[in-house]
Amino acid sequence: MISPFCVTVDCDSLHEHHAVWGLPAPSGPEAGVFYQRSLEEAVTWLQTRGLPATFFITGARVPEGVVPVLLRLQKAGHELGNHTWSHPYDLSRREACTVRE
C-alpha cells in the first residue's frame, strides 16, 4: 500500500524568491510568468500522475486574467489555499501586533 502524501504548490513570483534570498530583482516582464507558463506545466505533470494538489495563492499578487485559470484548477479537483493577502517576508522585523494581523 502506498503511503498518503500531499502535493503543495506555492504560487510566488520570481521577484519574491529573489527577495527572500537577497538576490537582485529580475528584469523584464516576469510578473506573471508562473501563471502563464509554470502553472500549466505543473498541472500537466500532476494530471499525468493522477495527483491532486493544493495551490497556495497570495491574493495581492495574482495577475489580471488569472482568475479563470484558478477556477479551472478548482474544477479539476485541486484545492486553492490562501497564502495571505500580501505575504510579507520580513516578519521577524515587524511588531508582534502586525504579525498577528
PDB file of N, CA and C in Angstrom:
ATOM      1  N   MET A   1       0.842  -1.188   0.000  1.00  0.00           N
ATOM      2  CA  MET A   1       0.000   0.000   0.000  1.00  0.00           C
ATOM      3  C   MET A   1       0.885   1.248   0.000  1.00  0.00           C
ATOM      4  N   ILE A   2       0.502   2.216  -0.797  1.00  0.00           N
ATOM      5  CA  ILE A   2       1.247   3.468  -0.885  1.00  0.00           C
ATOM      6  C   ILE A   2       0.845   4.375   0.276  1.00  0.00           C
ATOM      7  N   SER A   3       1.820   4.988   0.890  1.00  0.00           N
ATOM      8  CA  SER A   3       1.547   5.926   1.982  1.00  0.00           C
ATOM      9  C   SER A   3       0.897   7.186   1.433  1.00  0.00           C
ATOM     10  N   PRO A   4      -0.034   7.781   2.183  1.00  0.00           N
ATOM     11  CA  PRO A   4      -0.633   9.038   1.736  1.00  0.00           C
ATOM     12  C   PRO A   4       0.403  10.161   1.728  1.00  0.00           C
ATOM     13  N   PHE A   5       0.215  11.086   0.840  1.00  0.00           N
ATOM     14  CA  PHE A   5       1.113  12.230   0.756  1.00  0.00           C
ATOM     15  C   PHE A   5       0.336  13.438   0.273  1.00  0.00           C
ATOM     16  N   CYS A   6       0.996  14.565   0.262  1.00  0.00           N
ATOM     17  CA  CYS A   6       0.362  15.822  -0.121  1.00  0.00           C
ATOM     18  C   CYS A   6       1.281  16.585  -1.061  1.00  0.00           C
ATOM     19  N   VAL A   7       0.735  17.105  -2.140  1.00  0.00           N
ATOM     20  CA  VAL A   7       1.490  17.957  -3.055  1.00  0.00           C
ATOM     21  C   VAL A   7       0.990  19.380  -2.860  1.00  0.00           C
ATOM     22  N   THR A   8       1.905  20.289  -2.555  1.00  0.00           N
ATOM     23  CA  THR A   8       1.531  21.700  -2.443  1.00  0.00           C
ATOM     24  C   THR A   8       2.366  22.514  -3.409  1.00  0.00           C
ATOM     25  N   VAL A   9       1.774  23.577  -3.931  1.00  0.00           N
ATOM     26  CA  VAL A   9       2.453  24.471  -4.863  1.00  0.00           C
ATOM     27  C   VAL A   9       2.324  25.883  -4.319  1.00  0.00           C
ATOM     28  N   ASP A  10       3.453  26.513  -4.043  1.00  0.00           N
ATOM     29  CA  ASP A  10       3.500  27.880  -3.533  1.00  0.00           C
ATOM     30  C   ASP A  10       3.593  28.814  -4.737  1.00  0.00           C
ATOM     31  N   CYS A  11       2.551  29.581  -5.008  1.00  0.00           N
ATOM     32  CA  CYS A  11       2.459  30.395  -6.222  1.00  0.00           C
ATOM     33  C   CYS A  11       3.079  31.777  -6.037  1.00  0.00           C
ATOM     34  N   ASP A  12       4.370  31.816  -5.764  1.00  0.00           N
ATOM     35  CA  ASP A  12       5.093  33.084  -5.631  1.00  0.00           C
ATOM     36  C   ASP A  12       5.808  33.409  -6.934  1.00  0.00           C
ATOM     37  N   SER A  13       6.022  34.691  -7.180  1.00  0.00           N
ATOM     38  CA  SER A  13       6.709  35.113  -8.403  1.00  0.00           C
ATOM     39  C   SER A  13       8.221  35.011  -8.238  1.00  0.00           C
ATOM     40  N   LEU A  14       8.930  35.110  -9.353  1.00  0.00           N
ATOM     41  CA  LEU A  14      10.397  35.101  -9.307  1.00  0.00           C
ATOM     42  C   LEU A  14      10.920  36.243  -8.448  1.00  0.00           C
ATOM     43  N   HIS A  15      10.282  37.401  -8.545  1.00  0.00           N
ATOM     44  CA  HIS A  15      10.710  38.564  -7.768  1.00  0.00           C
ATOM     45  C   HIS A  15      10.695  38.238  -6.273  1.00  0.00           C
ATOM     46  N   GLU A  16       9.662  37.554  -5.820  1.00  0.00           N
ATOM     47  CA  GLU A  16       9.551  37.214  -4.398  1.00  0.00           C
ATOM     48  C   GLU A  16      10.642  36.245  -3.967  1.00  0.00           C
ATOM     49  N   HIS A  17      10.946  35.280  -4.797  1.00  0.00           N
ATOM     50  CA  HIS A  17      12.014  34.338  -4.452  1.00  0.00           C
ATOM     51  C   HIS A  17      13.376  35.022  -4.444  1.00  0.00           C
ATOM     52  N   HIS A  18      13.592  35.928  -5.366  1.00  0.00           N
ATOM     53  CA  HIS A  18      14.849  36.686  -5.369  1.00  0.00           C
ATOM     54  C   HIS A  18      14.963  37.509  -4.095  1.00  0.00           C
ATOM     55  N   ALA A  19      13.857  38.128  -3.674  1.00  0.00           N
ATOM     56  CA  ALA A  19      13.879  38.965  -2.470  1.00  0.00           C
ATOM     57  C   ALA A  19      14.203  38.139  -1.229  1.00  0.00           C
ATOM     58  N   VAL A  20      13.655  36.931  -1.145  1.00  0.00           N
ATOM     59  CA  VAL A  20      13.904  36.072   0.014  1.00  0.00           C
ATOM     60  C   VAL A  20      15.389  35.757   0.155  1.00  0.00           C
ATOM     61  N   TRP A  21      16.047  35.522  -0.958  1.00  0.00           N
ATOM     62  CA  TRP A  21      17.458  35.115  -0.925  1.00  0.00           C
ATOM     63  C   TRP A  21      18.419  36.279  -1.098  1.00  0.00           C
ATOM     64  N   GLY A  22      17.914  37.515  -1.126  1.00  0.00           N
ATOM     65  CA  GLY A  22      18.780  38.683  -1.217  1.00  0.00           C
ATOM     66  C   GLY A  22      19.423  38.856  -2.579  1.00  0.00           C
ATOM     67  N   LEU A  23      18.792  38.339  -3.614  1.00  0.00           N
ATOM     68  CA  LEU A  23      19.316  38.471  -4.973  1.00  0.00           C
ATOM     69  C   LEU A  23      18.732  39.716  -5.630  1.00  0.00           C
ATOM     70  N   PRO A  24      19.403  40.250  -6.644  1.00  0.00           N
ATOM     71  CA  PRO A  24      18.830  41.400  -7.343  1.00  0.00           C
ATOM     72  C   PRO A  24      17.508  41.008  -8.013  1.00  0.00           C
ATOM     73  N   ALA A  25      16.605  41.959  -8.069  1.00  0.00           N
ATOM     74  CA  ALA A  25      15.307  41.706  -8.693  1.00  0.00           C
ATOM     75  C   ALA A  25      15.504  41.361 -10.165  1.00  0.00           C
ATOM     76  N   PRO A  26      14.766  40.379 -10.684  1.00  0.00           N
ATOM     77  CA  PRO A  26      14.888  40.033 -12.098  1.00  0.00           C
ATOM     78  C   PRO A  26      14.349  41.161 -12.966  1.00  0.00           C
ATOM     79  N   SER A  27      14.922  41.326 -14.123  1.00  0.00           N
ATOM     80  CA  SER A  27      14.444  42.368 -15.036  1.00  0.00           C
ATOM     81  C   SER A  27      13.544  41.735 -16.088  1.00  0.00           C
ATOM     82  N   GLY A  28      12.735  42.547 -16.710  1.00  0.00           N
ATOM     83  CA  GLY A  28      11.848  42.052 -17.755  1.00  0.00           C
ATOM     84  C   GLY A  28      10.461  41.727 -17.236  1.00  0.00           C
ATOM     85  N   PRO A  29       9.625  41.294 -18.140  1.00  0.00           N
ATOM     86  CA  PRO A  29       8.222  41.032 -17.789  1.00  0.00           C
ATOM     87  C   PRO A  29       8.047  39.667 -17.129  1.00  0.00           C
ATOM     88  N   GLU A  30       8.429  39.562 -15.874  1.00  0.00           N
ATOM     89  CA  GLU A  30       8.345  38.279 -15.182  1.00  0.00           C
ATOM     90  C   GLU A  30       7.150  38.159 -14.255  1.00  0.00           C
ATOM     91  N   ALA A  31       6.409  39.225 -14.054  1.00  0.00           N
ATOM     92  CA  ALA A  31       5.362  39.241 -13.028  1.00  0.00           C
ATOM     93  C   ALA A  31       4.393  38.067 -13.133  1.00  0.00           C
ATOM     94  N   GLY A  32       3.984  37.732 -14.330  1.00  0.00           N
ATOM     95  CA  GLY A  32       3.006  36.663 -14.470  1.00  0.00           C
ATOM     96  C   GLY A  32       3.554  35.368 -15.014  1.00  0.00           C
ATOM     97  N   VAL A  33       4.871  35.204 -15.051  1.00  0.00           N
ATOM     98  CA  VAL A  33       5.449  34.021 -15.701  1.00  0.00           C
ATOM     99  C   VAL A  33       5.008  32.725 -15.037  1.00  0.00           C
ATOM    100  N   PHE A  34       4.841  32.713 -13.739  1.00  0.00           N
ATOM    101  CA  PHE A  34       4.379  31.482 -13.089  1.00  0.00           C
ATOM    102  C   PHE A  34       2.999  31.103 -13.599  1.00  0.00           C
ATOM    103  N   TYR A  35       2.090  32.071 -13.620  1.00  0.00           N
ATOM    104  CA  TYR A  35       0.722  31.783 -14.030  1.00  0.00           C
ATOM    105  C   TYR A  35       0.610  31.538 -15.531  1.00  0.00           C
ATOM    106  N   GLN A  36       1.494  32.142 -16.329  1.00  0.00           N
ATOM    107  CA  GLN A  36       1.422  31.997 -17.776  1.00  0.00           C
ATOM    108  C   GLN A  36       2.071  30.714 -18.277  1.00  0.00           C
ATOM    109  N   ARG A  37       3.070  30.209 -17.570  1.00  0.00           N
ATOM    110  CA  ARG A  37       3.809  29.054 -18.070  1.00  0.00           C
ATOM    111  C   ARG A  37       3.945  27.931 -17.040  1.00  0.00           C
ATOM    112  N   SER A  38       4.513  28.235 -15.913  1.00  0.00           N
ATOM    113  CA  SER A  38       4.841  27.194 -14.939  1.00  0.00           C
ATOM    114  C   SER A  38       3.607  26.523 -14.354  1.00  0.00           C
ATOM    115  N   LEU A  39       2.549  27.267 -14.151  1.00  0.00           N
ATOM    116  CA  LEU A  39       1.335  26.692 -13.581  1.00  0.00           C
ATOM    117  C   LEU A  39       0.773  25.613 -14.497  1.00  0.00           C
ATOM    118  N   GLU A  40       0.711  25.900 -15.789  1.00  0.00           N
ATOM    119  CA  GLU A  40       0.205  24.912 -16.745  1.00  0.00           C
ATOM    120  C   GLU A  40       1.089  23.669 -16.767  1.00  0.00           C
ATOM    121  N   GLU A  41       2.406  23.859 -16.687  1.00  0.00           N
ATOM    122  CA  GLU A  41       3.330  22.722 -16.663  1.00  0.00           C
ATOM    123  C   GLU A  41       3.124  21.885 -15.403  1.00  0.00           C
ATOM    124  N   ALA A  42       2.930  22.541 -14.275  1.00  0.00           N
ATOM    125  CA  ALA A  42       2.702  21.824 -13.018  1.00  0.00           C
ATOM    126  C   ALA A  42       1.401  21.026 -13.082  1.00  0.00           C
ATOM    127  N   VAL A  43       0.355  21.631 -13.624  1.00  0.00           N
ATOM    128  CA  VAL A  43      -0.940  20.953 -13.715  1.00  0.00           C
ATOM    129  C   VAL A  43      -0.842  19.739 -14.636  1.00  0.00           C
ATOM    130  N   THR A  44      -0.162  19.885 -15.759  1.00  0.00           N
ATOM    131  CA  THR A  44       0.021  18.757 -16.677  1.00  0.00           C
ATOM    132  C   THR A  44       0.765  17.621 -15.985  1.00  0.00           C
ATOM    133  N   TRP A  45       1.824  17.954 -15.267  1.00  0.00           N
ATOM    134  CA  TRP A  45       2.611  16.950 -14.548  1.00  0.00           C
ATOM    135  C   TRP A  45       1.738  16.218 -13.530  1.00  0.00           C
ATOM    136  N   LEU A  46       0.941  16.976 -12.791  1.00  0.00           N
ATOM    137  CA  LEU A  46       0.064  16.378 -11.782  1.00  0.00           C
ATOM    138  C   LEU A  46      -1.003  15.484 -12.423  1.00  0.00           C
ATOM    139  N   GLN A  47      -1.605  15.969 -13.516  1.00  0.00           N
ATOM    140  CA  GLN A  47      -2.675  15.214 -14.166  1.00  0.00           C
ATOM    141  C   GLN A  47      -2.170  13.889 -14.725  1.00  0.00           C
ATOM    142  N   THR A  48      -0.969  13.873 -15.307  1.00  0.00           N
ATOM    143  CA  THR A  48      -0.448  12.625 -15.872  1.00  0.00           C
ATOM    144  C   THR A  48      -0.201  11.582 -14.794  1.00  0.00           C
ATOM    145  N   ARG A  49      -0.088  12.013 -13.567  1.00  0.00           N
ATOM    146  CA  ARG A  49       0.150  11.101 -12.447  1.00  0.00           C
ATOM    147  C   ARG A  49      -1.089  10.892 -11.576  1.00  0.00           C
ATOM    148  N   GLY A  50      -2.186  11.566 -11.938  1.00  0.00           N
ATOM    149  CA  GLY A  50      -3.420  11.436 -11.173  1.00  0.00           C
ATOM    150  C   GLY A  50      -3.329  12.003  -9.771  1.00  0.00           C
ATOM    151  N   LEU A  51      -2.551  13.070  -9.616  1.00  0.00           N
ATOM    152  CA  LEU A  51      -2.318  13.648  -8.293  1.00  0.00           C
ATOM    153  C   LEU A  51      -3.079  14.956  -8.105  1.00  0.00           C
ATOM    154  N   PRO A  52      -3.850  15.079  -7.037  1.00  0.00           N
ATOM    155  CA  PRO A  52      -4.423  16.377  -6.698  1.00  0.00           C
ATOM    156  C   PRO A  52      -3.388  17.193  -5.932  1.00  0.00           C
ATOM    157  N   ALA A  53      -3.551  18.497  -5.947  1.00  0.00           N
ATOM    158  CA  ALA A  53      -2.601  19.367  -5.243  1.00  0.00           C
ATOM    159  C   ALA A  53      -3.341  20.527  -4.603  1.00  0.00           C
ATOM    160  N   THR A  54      -2.654  21.181  -3.690  1.00  0.00           N
ATOM    161  CA  THR A  54      -3.132  22.429  -3.103  1.00  0.00           C
ATOM    162  C   THR A  54      -2.237  23.543  -3.616  1.00  0.00           C
ATOM    163  N   PHE A  55      -2.833  24.553  -4.227  1.00  0.00           N
ATOM    164  CA  PHE A  55      -2.099  25.703  -4.748  1.00  0.00           C
ATOM    165  C   PHE A  55      -2.328  26.872  -3.800  1.00  0.00           C
ATOM    166  N   PHE A  56      -1.253  27.364  -3.201  1.00  0.00           N
ATOM    167  CA  PHE A  56      -1.355  28.484  -2.267  1.00  0.00           C
ATOM    168  C   PHE A  56      -1.157  29.791  -3.021  1.00  0.00           C
ATOM    169  N   ILE A  57      -2.183  30.637  -2.978  1.00  0.00           N
ATOM    170  CA  ILE A  57      -2.233  31.870  -3.757  1.00  0.00           C
ATOM    171  C   ILE A  57      -2.092  33.071  -2.827  1.00  0.00           C
ATOM    172  N   THR A  58      -1.196  34.010  -3.194  1.00  0.00           N
ATOM    173  CA  THR A  58      -1.068  35.286  -2.490  1.00  0.00           C
ATOM    174  C   THR A  58      -1.988  36.274  -3.199  1.00  0.00           C
ATOM    175  N   GLY A  59      -3.067  36.664  -2.538  1.00  0.00           N
ATOM    176  CA  GLY A  59      -4.131  37.435  -3.164  1.00  0.00           C
ATOM    177  C   GLY A  59      -3.715  38.695  -3.897  1.00  0.00           C
ATOM    178  N   ALA A  60      -2.864  39.507  -3.301  1.00  0.00           N
ATOM    179  CA  ALA A  60      -2.495  40.789  -3.905  1.00  0.00           C
ATOM    180  C   ALA A  60      -1.597  40.624  -5.127  1.00  0.00           C
ATOM    181  N   ARG A  61      -1.067  39.429  -5.346  1.00  0.00           N
ATOM    182  CA  ARG A  61      -0.092  39.244  -6.429  1.00  0.00           C
ATOM    183  C   ARG A  61      -0.613  38.394  -7.584  1.00  0.00           C
ATOM    184  N   VAL A  62      -1.906  38.221  -7.665  1.00  0.00           N
ATOM    185  CA  VAL A  62      -2.475  37.459  -8.772  1.00  0.00           C
ATOM    186  C   VAL A  62      -2.616  38.397  -9.966  1.00  0.00           C
ATOM    187  N   PRO A  63      -1.921  38.109 -11.069  1.00  0.00           N
ATOM    188  CA  PRO A  63      -2.014  38.987 -12.241  1.00  0.00           C
ATOM    189  C   PRO A  63      -3.426  38.985 -12.834  1.00  0.00           C
ATOM    190  N   GLU A  64      -3.742  40.040 -13.566  1.00  0.00           N
ATOM    191  CA  GLU A  64      -5.044  40.134 -14.226  1.00  0.00           C
ATOM    192  C   GLU A  64      -5.236  38.949 -15.163  1.00  0.00           C
ATOM    193  N   GLY A  65      -6.450  38.494 -15.268  1.00  0.00           N
ATOM    194  CA  GLY A  65      -6.768  37.422 -16.199  1.00  0.00           C
ATOM    195  C   GLY A  65      -6.484  36.017 -15.693  1.00  0.00           C
ATOM    196  N   VAL A  66      -6.022  35.877 -14.459  1.00  0.00           N
ATOM    197  CA  VAL A  66      -5.643  34.566 -13.932  1.00  0.00           C
ATOM    198  C   VAL A  66      -6.800  33.869 -13.214  1.00  0.00           C
ATOM    199  N   VAL A  67      -7.810  34.607 -12.814  1.00  0.00           N
ATOM    200  CA  VAL A  67      -8.923  34.010 -12.068  1.00  0.00           C
ATOM    201  C   VAL A  67      -9.543  32.828 -12.832  1.00  0.00           C
ATOM    202  N   PRO A  68      -9.781  32.912 -14.152  1.00  0.00           N
ATOM    203  CA  PRO A  68     -10.323  31.739 -14.857  1.00  0.00           C
ATOM    204  C   PRO A  68      -9.411  30.511 -14.766  1.00  0.00           C
ATOM    205  N   VAL A  69      -8.111  30.719 -14.771  1.00  0.00           N
ATOM    206  CA  VAL A  69      -7.160  29.608 -14.630  1.00  0.00           C
ATOM    207  C   VAL A  69      -7.322  28.972 -13.255  1.00  0.00           C
ATOM    208  N   LEU A  70      -7.440  29.801 -12.229  1.00  0.00           N
ATOM    209  CA  LEU A  70      -7.601  29.290 -10.871  1.00  0.00           C
ATOM    210  C   LEU A  70      -8.918  28.525 -10.719  1.00  0.00           C
ATOM    211  N   LEU A  71      -9.967  29.016 -11.349  1.00  0.00           N
ATOM    212  CA  LEU A  71     -11.253  28.314 -11.289  1.00  0.00           C
ATOM    213  C   LEU A  71     -11.173  26.959 -11.991  1.00  0.00           C
ATOM    214  N   ARG A  72     -10.419  26.886 -13.099  1.00  0.00           N
ATOM    215  CA  ARG A  72     -10.213  25.604 -13.784  1.00  0.00           C
ATOM    216  C   ARG A  72      -9.488  24.614 -12.874  1.00  0.00           C
ATOM    217  N   LEU A  73      -8.502  25.115 -12.124  1.00  0.00           N
ATOM    218  CA  LEU A  73      -7.787  24.249 -11.183  1.00  0.00           C
ATOM    219  C   LEU A  73      -8.762  23.643 -10.176  1.00  0.00           C
ATOM    220  N   GLN A  74      -9.605  24.495  -9.647  1.00  0.00           N
ATOM    221  CA  GLN A  74     -10.566  24.041  -8.644  1.00  0.00           C
ATOM    222  C   GLN A  74     -11.524  23.002  -9.236  1.00  0.00           C
ATOM    223  N   LYS A  75     -12.026  23.268 -10.440  1.00  0.00           N
ATOM    224  CA  LYS A  75     -12.951  22.329 -11.086  1.00  0.00           C
ATOM    225  C   LYS A  75     -12.271  21.003 -11.415  1.00  0.00           C
ATOM    226  N   ALA A  76     -10.950  21.025 -11.610  1.00  0.00           N
ATOM    227  CA  ALA A  76     -10.192  19.804 -11.910  1.00  0.00           C
ATOM    228  C   ALA A  76      -9.888  18.999 -10.650  1.00  0.00           C
ATOM    229  N   GLY A  77     -10.328  19.487  -9.486  1.00  0.00           N
ATOM    230  CA  GLY A  77     -10.146  18.737  -8.253  1.00  0.00           C
ATOM    231  C   GLY A  77      -8.999  19.198  -7.374  1.00  0.00           C
ATOM    232  N   HIS A  78      -8.342  20.279  -7.772  1.00  0.00           N
ATOM    233  CA  HIS A  78      -7.259  20.815  -6.950  1.00  0.00           C
ATOM    234  C   HIS A  78      -7.844  21.786  -5.924  1.00  0.00           C
ATOM    235  N   GLU A  79      -7.117  21.992  -4.863  1.00  0.00           N
ATOM    236  CA  GLU A  79      -7.542  22.894  -3.796  1.00  0.00           C
ATOM    237  C   GLU A  79      -6.783  24.211  -3.927  1.00  0.00           C
ATOM    238  N   LEU A  80      -7.479  25.320  -3.682  1.00  0.00           N
ATOM    239  CA  LEU A  80      -6.840  26.634  -3.653  1.00  0.00           C
ATOM    240  C   LEU A  80      -6.764  27.076  -2.203  1.00  0.00           C
ATOM    241  N   GLY A  81      -5.567  27.453  -1.763  1.00  0.00           N
ATOM    242  CA  GLY A  81      -5.372  27.890  -0.391  1.00  0.00           C
ATOM    243  C   GLY A  81      -4.961  29.345  -0.328  1.00  0.00           C
ATOM    244  N   ASN A  82      -5.324  29.997   0.748  1.00  0.00           N
ATOM    245  CA  ASN A  82      -4.964  31.395   0.971  1.00  0.00           C
ATOM    246  C   ASN A  82      -3.545  31.465   1.530  1.00  0.00           C
ATOM    247  N   HIS A  83      -2.673  32.122   0.795  1.00  0.00           N
ATOM    248  CA  HIS A  83      -1.270  32.291   1.209  1.00  0.00           C
ATOM    249  C   HIS A  83      -1.060  33.731   1.672  1.00  0.00           C
ATOM    250  N   THR A  84      -2.012  34.247   2.382  1.00  0.00           N
ATOM    251  CA  THR A  84      -2.131  35.631   2.863  1.00  0.00           C
ATOM    252  C   THR A  84      -2.494  36.563   1.722  1.00  0.00           C
ATOM    253  N   TRP A  85      -2.769  37.803   2.064  1.00  0.00           N
ATOM    254  CA  TRP A  85      -3.074  38.798   1.035  1.00  0.00           C
ATOM    255  C   TRP A  85      -1.793  39.338   0.424  1.00  0.00           C
ATOM    256  N   SER A  86      -0.783  39.645   1.252  1.00  0.00           N
ATOM    257  CA  SER A  86       0.419  40.294   0.714  1.00  0.00           C
ATOM    258  C   SER A  86       1.712  39.533   0.990  1.00  0.00           C
ATOM    259  N   HIS A  87       1.691  38.515   1.822  1.00  0.00           N
ATOM    260  CA  HIS A  87       2.837  37.648   2.133  1.00  0.00           C
ATOM    261  C   HIS A  87       4.134  38.421   2.392  1.00  0.00           C
ATOM    262  N   PRO A  88       4.177  39.234   3.455  1.00  0.00           N
ATOM    263  CA  PRO A  88       5.431  39.933   3.775  1.00  0.00           C
ATOM    264  C   PRO A  88       6.483  38.928   4.242  1.00  0.00           C
ATOM    265  N   TYR A  89       7.714  39.106   3.781  1.00  0.00           N
ATOM    266  CA  TYR A  89       8.792  38.182   4.122  1.00  0.00           C
ATOM    267  C   TYR A  89       9.620  38.632   5.320  1.00  0.00           C
ATOM    268  N   ASP A  90       9.436  39.849   5.753  1.00  0.00           N
ATOM    269  CA  ASP A  90      10.280  40.379   6.829  1.00  0.00           C
ATOM    270  C   ASP A  90       9.557  40.399   8.178  1.00  0.00           C
ATOM    271  N   LEU A  91       8.785  39.376   8.472  1.00  0.00           N
ATOM    272  CA  LEU A  91       8.001  39.360   9.710  1.00  0.00           C
ATOM    273  C   LEU A  91       8.862  39.415  10.961  1.00  0.00           C
ATOM    274  N   SER A  92      10.086  38.922  10.894  1.00  0.00           N
ATOM    275  CA  SER A  92      10.948  38.942  12.083  1.00  0.00           C
ATOM    276  C   SER A  92      11.336  40.366  12.472  1.00  0.00           C
ATOM    277  N   ARG A  93      11.152  41.313  11.574  1.00  0.00           N
ATOM    278  CA  ARG A  93      11.494  42.710  11.854  1.00  0.00           C
ATOM    279  C   ARG A  93      10.268  43.551  12.210  1.00  0.00           C
ATOM    280  N   ARG A  94       9.113  42.938  12.259  1.00  0.00           N
ATOM    281  CA  ARG A  94       7.880  43.689  12.499  1.00  0.00           C
ATOM    282  C   ARG A  94       7.388  43.518  13.929  1.00  0.00           C
ATOM    283  N   GLU A  95       6.535  44.435  14.330  1.00  0.00           N
ATOM    284  CA  GLU A  95       5.932  44.386  15.662  1.00  0.00           C
ATOM    285  C   GLU A  95       5.013  43.165  15.764  1.00  0.00           C
ATOM    286  N   ALA A  96       4.879  42.622  16.969  1.00  0.00           N
ATOM    287  CA  ALA A  96       4.057  41.427  17.193  1.00  0.00           C
ATOM    288  C   ALA A  96       2.613  41.633  16.739  1.00  0.00           C
ATOM    289  N   CYS A  97       2.055  42.833  16.967  1.00  0.00           N
ATOM    290  CA  CYS A  97       0.667  43.084  16.570  1.00  0.00           C
ATOM    291  C   CYS A  97       0.509  43.025  15.047  1.00  0.00           C
ATOM    292  N   THR A  98       1.514  43.453  14.308  1.00  0.00           N
ATOM    293  CA  THR A  98       1.478  43.388  12.848  1.00  0.00           C
ATOM    294  C   THR A  98       1.539  41.941  12.382  1.00  0.00           C
ATOM    295  N   VAL A  99       2.372  41.146  13.021  1.00  0.00           N
ATOM    296  CA  VAL A  99       2.498  39.733  12.660  1.00  0.00           C
ATOM    297  C   VAL A  99       1.176  39.004  12.899  1.00  0.00           C
ATOM    298  N   ARG A 100       0.498  39.313  13.998  1.00  0.00           N
ATOM    299  CA  ARG A 100      -0.784  38.666  14.297  1.00  0.00           C
ATOM    300  C   ARG A 100      -1.839  38.994  13.256  1.00  0.00           C
ATOM    301  N   GLU A 101      -1.812  40.212  12.709  1.00  0.00           N
ATOM    302  CA  GLU A 101      -2.788  40.604  11.692  1.00  0.00           C
ATOM    303  C   GLU A 101      -2.660  39.695  10.504  1.00  0.00           C
TER     304      GLU A 101
END
